[in-house]
């Protein structure tokens, strides 16, 4: 099994930068994913990390430290449409490689 | 085509009804998943099929019965559900369920209400 922990809610201002943290404990780590989910919609893939370091994709970056069991998602130049839930998910080879999700961080972007 | 299609989008059923949720993908993926999501909660894994064989059943009650008729289709048969089963049921697919950087593609879900 695994524990995945992330803040419940965050608020940030349009144009600003926000960092959403995720910590996890797992016995068979096989990758960490970030998904975005707008209310009533399906989760959509944002990023994937399996090695330590930073992965950058436009306004979104994700960082991983396997020794610390820690990841963060960095969102730059925030836009109102970025208001959504951000789900940290860990793949565990001991769970058939399925993704197990954290509780999600609800981000509100204000004008 | 990177879509996972789920039908119906909404379903209301009584506790004595039998209904089925359907999921379809044409990306050539060989792994398909059912997740259950309650409001303001994360998706919870229910079942995983890999190459049309059930590989994971996360201790789901028998009133939920999955079926994978072929590599493109995944069904979830519902019978004698309880009101607490009301949730968004999400289908997802991925390349072959063997890990690596394969990501899950989700359908838009079926919002189920059990009365």
CSV table of N, CA, C and O in Angstrom, one decimal, chain B residues 16-101:
chain,number,residue,atom,x,y,z
B,16,UNK,N,-33.1,-2.2,-6.9
B,16,UNK,CA,-33.4,-3.5,-7.5
B,16,UNK,C,-33.1,-3.6,-8.9
B,16,UNK,O,-33.3,-4.7,-9.5
B,17,UNK,N,-32.7,-2.5,-9.5
B,17,UNK,CA,-32.4,-2.6,-11.0
B,17,UNK,C,-31.1,-3.3,-11.3
B,17,UNK,O,-30.2,-3.4,-10.5
B,18,UNK,N,-31.0,-3.7,-12.6
B,18,UNK,CA,-29.8,-4.1,-13.2
B,18,UNK,C,-29.4,-3.2,-14.4
B,18,UNK,O,-30.3,-3.0,-15.2
B,19,UNK,N,-28.2,-2.7,-14.4
B,19,UNK,CA,-27.8,-1.8,-15.4
B,19,UNK,C,-26.4,-2.1,-15.8
B,19,UNK,O,-25.7,-2.7,-15.0
B,20,UNK,N,-25.9,-1.5,-16.9
B,20,UNK,CA,-24.5,-1.7,-17.3
B,20,UNK,C,-23.9,-0.4,-17.7
B,20,UNK,O,-24.6,0.4,-18.4
B,21,UNK,N,-22.7,-0.2,-17.4
B,21,UNK,CA,-21.9,1.0,-17.8
B,21,UNK,C,-21.0,0.5,-18.9
B,21,UNK,O,-20.4,-0.6,-18.8
B,22,UNK,N,-20.8,1.3,-20.0
B,22,UNK,CA,-20.0,0.8,-21.1
B,22,UNK,C,-18.8,1.8,-21.3
B,22,UNK,O,-18.9,3.0,-21.1
B,23,UNK,N,-17.7,1.3,-21.8
B,23,UNK,CA,-16.5,2.0,-22.1
B,23,UNK,C,-15.8,1.5,-23.3
B,23,UNK,O,-15.8,0.3,-23.5
B,24,UNK,N,-15.4,2.4,-24.2
B,24,UNK,CA,-14.8,2.0,-25.4
B,24,UNK,C,-13.6,2.8,-25.8
B,24,UNK,O,-13.6,4.1,-25.5
B,25,UNK,N,-12.5,2.2,-26.3
B,25,UNK,CA,-11.3,3.0,-26.7
B,25,UNK,C,-10.8,2.3,-28.0
B,25,UNK,O,-10.9,1.1,-28.2
B,26,UNK,N,-10.3,3.2,-28.9
B,26,UNK,CA,-9.7,2.7,-30.2
B,26,UNK,C,-8.3,3.1,-30.3
B,26,UNK,O,-7.8,3.5,-31.4
B,27,UNK,N,-7.5,3.2,-29.2
B,27,UNK,CA,-6.1,3.5,-29.3
B,27,UNK,C,-5.2,2.3,-29.3
B,27,UNK,O,-4.0,2.5,-29.2
B,28,UNK,N,-5.8,1.1,-29.4
B,28,UNK,CA,-5.0,-0.1,-29.4
B,28,UNK,C,-4.4,-0.4,-28.0
B,28,UNK,O,-3.5,-1.2,-27.9
B,29,UNK,N,-5.0,0.2,-26.9
B,29,UNK,CA,-4.5,-0.1,-25.6
B,29,UNK,C,-5.0,-1.4,-25.1
B,29,UNK,O,-6.0,-1.9,-25.5
B,30,UNK,N,-4.1,-2.1,-24.3
B,30,UNK,CA,-4.4,-3.4,-23.9
B,30,UNK,C,-4.7,-3.5,-22.4
B,30,UNK,O,-4.9,-4.6,-21.8
B,31,UNK,N,-4.7,-2.4,-21.7
B,31,UNK,CA,-5.0,-2.3,-20.3
B,31,UNK,C,-6.2,-1.3,-20.1
B,31,UNK,O,-6.2,-0.2,-20.7
B,32,UNK,N,-7.2,-1.8,-19.4
B,32,UNK,CA,-8.4,-0.9,-19.1
B,32,UNK,C,-8.7,-1.0,-17.6
B,32,UNK,O,-8.5,-2.0,-17.0
B,33,UNK,N,-9.3,0.1,-17.1
B,33,UNK,CA,-9.5,0.3,-15.7
B,33,UNK,C,-10.9,0.8,-15.4
B,33,UNK,O,-11.4,1.6,-16.2
B,34,UNK,N,-11.4,0.4,-14.2
B,34,UNK,CA,-12.6,1.1,-13.7
B,34,UNK,C,-12.1,1.8,-12.4
B,34,UNK,O,-11.5,1.1,-11.5
B,35,UNK,N,-12.5,3.1,-12.2
B,35,UNK,CA,-12.3,3.8,-11.0
B,35,UNK,C,-13.6,4.4,-10.5
B,35,UNK,O,-14.5,4.7,-11.3
B,36,UNK,N,-13.7,4.5,-9.2
B,36,UNK,CA,-14.9,5.1,-8.6
B,36,UNK,C,-14.5,6.4,-8.0
B,36,UNK,O,-13.5,6.4,-7.2
B,37,UNK,N,-15.3,7.5,-8.2
B,37,UNK,CA,-14.9,8.8,-7.6
B,37,UNK,C,-16.1,9.4,-6.9
B,37,UNK,O,-17.1,9.8,-7.6
B,38,UNK,N,-16.1,9.6,-5.6
B,38,UNK,CA,-17.1,10.3,-4.9
B,38,UNK,C,-16.7,11.8,-4.9
B,38,UNK,O,-15.6,12.2,-5.1
B,39,UNK,N,-17.7,12.6,-4.7
B,39,UNK,CA,-17.5,14.1,-4.8
B,39,UNK,C,-16.4,14.6,-3.9
B,39,UNK,O,-16.3,14.2,-2.7
B,40,UNK,N,-15.5,15.4,-4.5
B,40,UNK,CA,-14.4,16.0,-3.7
B,40,UNK,C,-13.4,14.9,-3.2
B,40,UNK,O,-12.7,15.2,-2.2
B,41,UNK,N,-13.4,13.7,-3.8
B,41,UNK,CA,-12.5,12.7,-3.4
B,41,UNK,C,-11.7,12.3,-4.6
B,41,UNK,O,-12.1,12.5,-5.7
B,42,UNK,N,-10.5,11.6,-4.4
B,42,UNK,CA,-9.8,11.1,-5.5
B,42,UNK,C,-10.4,9.9,-6.1
B,42,UNK,O,-11.2,9.2,-5.5
B,43,UNK,N,-10.0,9.6,-7.4
B,43,UNK,CA,-10.5,8.3,-8.0
B,43,UNK,C,-9.9,7.1,-7.2
B,43,UNK,O,-8.8,7.1,-6.8
B,44,UNK,N,-10.8,6.1,-6.9
B,44,UNK,CA,-10.4,4.9,-6.3
B,44,UNK,C,-10.4,3.7,-7.3
B,44,UNK,O,-11.4,3.5,-7.9
B,45,UNK,N,-9.3,3.0,-7.3
B,45,UNK,CA,-9.2,1.9,-8.3
B,45,UNK,C,-10.2,0.8,-7.9
B,45,UNK,O,-10.2,0.4,-6.7
B,46,UNK,N,-10.9,0.3,-8.9
B,46,UNK,CA,-11.8,-0.9,-8.7
B,46,UNK,C,-11.3,-2.1,-9.3
B,46,UNK,O,-11.1,-3.2,-8.7
B,47,UNK,N,-11.1,-2.1,-10.6
B,47,UNK,CA,-10.7,-3.2,-11.4
B,47,UNK,C,-9.6,-2.8,-12.5
B,47,UNK,O,-9.7,-1.7,-13.0
B,48,UNK,N,-8.8,-3.8,-12.8
B,48,UNK,CA,-7.8,-3.6,-13.9
B,48,UNK,C,-7.9,-4.8,-14.8
B,48,UNK,O,-7.9,-6.0,-14.3
B,49,UNK,N,-8.0,-4.6,-16.1
B,49,UNK,CA,-7.9,-5.7,-17.1
B,49,UNK,C,-6.7,-5.4,-17.9
B,49,UNK,O,-6.4,-4.3,-18.3
B,50,UNK,N,-5.9,-6.5,-18.1
B,50,UNK,CA,-4.7,-6.4,-18.9
B,50,UNK,C,-4.8,-7.6,-19.9
B,50,UNK,O,-4.9,-8.7,-19.5
B,51,UNK,N,-4.8,-7.3,-21.2
B,51,UNK,CA,-4.9,-8.3,-22.3
B,51,UNK,C,-6.2,-9.1,-22.1
B,51,UNK,O,-6.2,-10.3,-22.1
B,52,UNK,N,-7.3,-8.4,-21.8
B,52,UNK,CA,-8.6,-8.9,-21.6
B,52,UNK,C,-8.8,-9.9,-20.4
B,52,UNK,O,-9.8,-10.5,-20.2
B,53,UNK,N,-7.8,-9.9,-19.5
B,53,UNK,CA,-7.9,-10.7,-18.3
B,53,UNK,C,-7.9,-9.8,-17.1
B,53,UNK,O,-7.1,-8.9,-17.0
B,54,UNK,N,-8.7,-10.2,-16.1
B,54,UNK,CA,-8.8,-9.4,-14.9
B,54,UNK,C,-7.6,-9.6,-14.1
B,54,UNK,O,-7.2,-10.7,-13.7
B,55,UNK,N,-6.8,-8.5,-13.9
B,55,UNK,CA,-5.5,-8.6,-13.2
B,55,UNK,C,-5.6,-8.1,-11.8
B,55,UNK,O,-4.9,-8.4,-10.9
B,56,UNK,N,-6.5,-7.1,-11.5
B,56,UNK,CA,-6.7,-6.6,-10.2
B,56,UNK,C,-8.2,-6.4,-9.9
B,56,UNK,O,-8.9,-5.9,-10.7
B,57,UNK,N,-8.6,-6.8,-8.7
B,57,UNK,CA,-9.9,-6.6,-8.2
B,57,UNK,C,-9.7,-6.1,-6.8
B,57,UNK,O,-9.3,-6.8,-5.9
B,58,UNK,N,-9.9,-4.8,-6.6
B,58,UNK,CA,-9.6,-4.2,-5.3
B,58,UNK,C,-10.7,-4.4,-4.3
B,58,UNK,O,-11.3,-3.5,-3.7
B,59,UNK,N,-11.0,-5.7,-4.0
B,59,UNK,CA,-12.0,-6.0,-3.0
B,59,UNK,C,-13.3,-5.3,-3.2
B,59,UNK,O,-13.9,-4.8,-2.2
B,60,UNK,N,-13.8,-5.3,-4.4
B,60,UNK,CA,-15.0,-4.6,-4.7
B,60,UNK,C,-16.2,-5.6,-4.5
B,60,UNK,O,-16.1,-6.7,-4.8
B,61,UNK,N,-17.3,-5.1,-3.9
B,61,UNK,CA,-18.4,-5.9,-3.7
B,61,UNK,C,-18.9,-6.6,-5.0
B,61,UNK,O,-18.8,-6.0,-6.1
B,62,UNK,N,-19.5,-7.8,-4.8
B,62,UNK,CA,-19.9,-8.6,-6.0
B,62,UNK,C,-21.1,-7.9,-6.7
B,62,UNK,O,-21.4,-8.4,-7.8
B,63,UNK,N,-21.7,-6.9,-6.2
B,63,UNK,CA,-22.8,-6.2,-6.9
B,63,UNK,C,-22.2,-5.4,-8.1
B,63,UNK,O,-23.0,-5.0,-8.9
B,64,UNK,N,-20.9,-5.3,-8.1
B,64,UNK,CA,-20.2,-4.7,-9.3
B,64,UNK,C,-19.5,-5.9,-10.0
B,64,UNK,O,-18.7,-6.6,-9.4
B,65,UNK,N,-19.8,-6.1,-11.3
B,65,UNK,CA,-19.3,-7.2,-12.1
B,65,UNK,C,-18.7,-6.7,-13.4
B,65,UNK,O,-19.4,-6.2,-14.2
B,66,UNK,N,-17.3,-6.7,-13.5
B,66,UNK,CA,-16.7,-6.2,-14.7
B,66,UNK,C,-16.7,-7.2,-15.8
B,66,UNK,O,-16.8,-8.4,-15.5
B,67,UNK,N,-16.6,-6.7,-17.0
B,67,UNK,CA,-16.5,-7.6,-18.2
B,67,UNK,C,-15.7,-7.0,-19.3
B,67,UNK,O,-15.9,-5.8,-19.5
B,68,UNK,N,-14.8,-7.7,-19.9
B,68,UNK,CA,-14.0,-7.2,-21.0
B,68,UNK,C,-14.2,-8.1,-22.2
B,68,UNK,O,-13.4,-9.0,-22.4
B,69,UNK,N,-15.2,-7.8,-23.0
B,69,UNK,CA,-15.5,-8.6,-24.2
B,69,UNK,C,-14.4,-8.7,-25.2
B,69,UNK,O,-14.2,-9.7,-25.8
B,70,UNK,N,-13.7,-7.6,-25.4
B,70,UNK,CA,-12.5,-7.6,-26.3
B,70,UNK,C,-11.6,-6.4,-25.9
B,70,UNK,O,-11.9,-5.7,-24.9
B,71,UNK,N,-10.5,-6.2,-26.6
B,71,UNK,CA,-9.5,-5.3,-26.1
B,71,UNK,C,-10.0,-3.8,-26.2
B,71,UNK,O,-9.3,-3.0,-25.6
B,72,UNK,N,-11.1,-3.6,-26.9
B,72,UNK,CA,-11.5,-2.2,-27.1
B,72,UNK,C,-12.7,-1.8,-26.1
B,72,UNK,O,-13.0,-0.7,-26.0
B,73,UNK,N,-13.3,-2.9,-25.5
B,73,UNK,CA,-14.5,-2.6,-24.7
B,73,UNK,C,-14.3,-3.1,-23.3
B,73,UNK,O,-13.7,-4.1,-23.0
B,74,UNK,N,-15.0,-2.3,-22.4
B,74,UNK,CA,-15.0,-2.7,-21.0
B,74,UNK,C,-16.4,-2.3,-20.5
B,74,UNK,O,-16.9,-1.2,-20.7
B,75,UNK,N,-17.0,-3.3,-19.8
B,75,UNK,CA,-18.3,-3.0,-19.2
B,75,UNK,C,-18.2,-3.2,-17.7
B,75,UNK,O,-17.4,-3.8,-17.1
B,76,UNK,N,-19.2,-2.5,-17.0
B,76,UNK,CA,-19.4,-2.7,-15.6
B,76,UNK,C,-20.8,-3.0,-15.3
B,76,UNK,O,-21.7,-2.1,-15.5
B,77,UNK,N,-21.2,-4.2,-15.0
B,77,UNK,CA,-22.5,-4.6,-14.7
B,77,UNK,C,-22.9,-4.3,-13.2
B,77,UNK,O,-22.1,-4.7,-12.3
B,78,UNK,N,-24.1,-3.7,-13.1
B,78,UNK,CA,-24.5,-3.2,-11.7
B,78,UNK,C,-25.8,-4.0,-11.3
B,78,UNK,O,-26.7,-4.1,-12.1
B,79,UNK,N,-25.8,-4.5,-10.1
B,79,UNK,CA,-27.0,-5.2,-9.7
B,79,UNK,C,-27.2,-5.0,-8.2
B,79,UNK,O,-26.2,-5.2,-7.4
B,80,UNK,N,-28.4,-4.6,-7.7
B,80,UNK,CA,-28.7,-4.5,-6.3
B,80,UNK,C,-27.7,-3.5,-5.6
B,80,UNK,O,-27.2,-3.8,-4.6
B,81,UNK,N,-27.6,-2.4,-6.3
B,81,UNK,CA,-26.7,-1.4,-5.7
B,81,UNK,C,-27.3,-0.7,-4.5
B,81,UNK,O,-28.5,-0.7,-4.3
B,82,UNK,N,-26.5,0.0,-3.7
B,82,UNK,CA,-26.9,0.7,-2.5
B,82,UNK,C,-26.8,2.2,-2.8
B,82,UNK,O,-26.0,2.6,-3.6
B,83,UNK,N,-27.5,3.1,-2.0
B,83,UNK,CA,-27.4,4.5,-2.3
B,83,UNK,C,-25.9,5.0,-2.1
B,83,UNK,O,-25.5,5.9,-2.8
B,84,UNK,N,-25.1,4.4,-1.3
B,84,UNK,CA,-23.7,4.8,-1.1
B,84,UNK,C,-22.9,4.5,-2.3
B,84,UNK,O,-21.7,4.9,-2.3
B,85,UNK,N,-23.4,3.7,-3.2
B,85,UNK,CA,-22.7,3.5,-4.5
B,85,UNK,C,-22.8,4.6,-5.5
B,85,UNK,O,-22.1,4.6,-6.5
B,86,UNK,N,-23.6,5.6,-5.2
B,86,UNK,CA,-23.7,6.8,-6.0
B,86,UNK,C,-22.4,7.5,-6.1
B,86,UNK,O,-21.8,7.8,-5.1
B,87,UNK,N,-21.9,7.7,-7.3
B,87,UNK,CA,-20.6,8.3,-7.6
B,87,UNK,C,-20.4,8.5,-9.0
B,87,UNK,O,-21.2,8.1,-9.9
B,88,UNK,N,-19.2,9.0,-9.4
B,88,UNK,CA,-18.8,9.1,-10.8
B,88,UNK,C,-17.9,7.9,-11.1
B,88,UNK,O,-17.0,7.6,-10.3
B,89,UNK,N,-18.3,7.1,-12.1
B,89,UNK,CA,-17.5,6.0,-12.4
B,89,UNK,C,-16.7,6.3,-13.7
B,89,UNK,O,-17.2,6.6,-14.7
B,90,UNK,N,-15.4,6.2,-13.5
B,90,UNK,CA,-14.4,6.6,-14.6
B,90,UNK,C,-13.8,5.3,-15.2
B,90,UNK,O,-13.3,4.5,-14.4
B,91,UNK,N,-13.8,5.3,-16.5
B,91,UNK,CA,-13.0,4.3,-17.2
B,91,UNK,C,-11.7,4.9,-17.7
B,91,UNK,O,-11.7,6.1,-18.0
B,92,UNK,N,-10.7,4.1,-17.7
B,92,UNK,CA,-9.4,4.6,-18.3
B,92,UNK,C,-8.7,3.5,-19.0
B,92,UNK,O,-9.1,2.3,-18.8
B,93,UNK,N,-7.8,3.8,-19.9
B,93,UNK,CA,-7.0,2.8,-20.6
B,93,UNK,C,-5.6,3.3,-20.7
B,93,UNK,O,-5.3,4.5,-20.5
B,94,UNK,N,-4.7,2.3,-20.9
B,94,UNK,CA,-3.3,2.6,-21.0
B,94,UNK,C,-2.7,1.5,-21.9
B,94,UNK,O,-3.3,0.6,-22.2
B,95,UNK,N,-1.4,1.8,-22.3
B,95,UNK,CA,-0.8,0.9,-23.4
B,95,UNK,C,-1.0,-0.5,-23.1
B,95,UNK,O,-1.6,-1.3,-23.9
B,96,UNK,N,-0.4,-1.0,-22.0
B,96,UNK,CA,-0.5,-2.4,-21.7
B,96,UNK,C,-0.4,-2.8,-20.2
B,96,UNK,O,-0.3,-3.9,-19.8
B,97,UNK,N,-0.4,-1.8,-19.4
B,97,UNK,CA,-0.4,-2.0,-17.9
B,97,UNK,C,0.9,-2.6,-17.4
B,97,UNK,O,0.8,-3.2,-16.3
B,98,UNK,N,2.0,-2.4,-18.1
B,98,UNK,CA,3.2,-2.9,-17.5
B,98,UNK,C,4.2,-1.8,-17.0
B,98,UNK,O,5.3,-2.0,-16.8
B,99,UNK,N,3.6,-0.6,-16.8
B,99,UNK,CA,4.4,0.4,-16.1
B,99,UNK,C,5.1,1.3,-17.1
B,99,UNK,O,4.7,1.5,-18.2
B,100,UNK,N,6.3,1.8,-16.7
B,100,UNK,CA,7.0,2.7,-17.5
B,100,UNK,C,6.3,4.1,-17.5
B,100,UNK,O,5.6,4.4,-16.6
B,101,UNK,N,6.5,4.8,-18.6
B,101,UNK,CA,5.9,6.1,-18.7
B,101,UNK,C,4.4,6.1,-19.2
B,101,UNK,O,3.9,7.1,-19.6
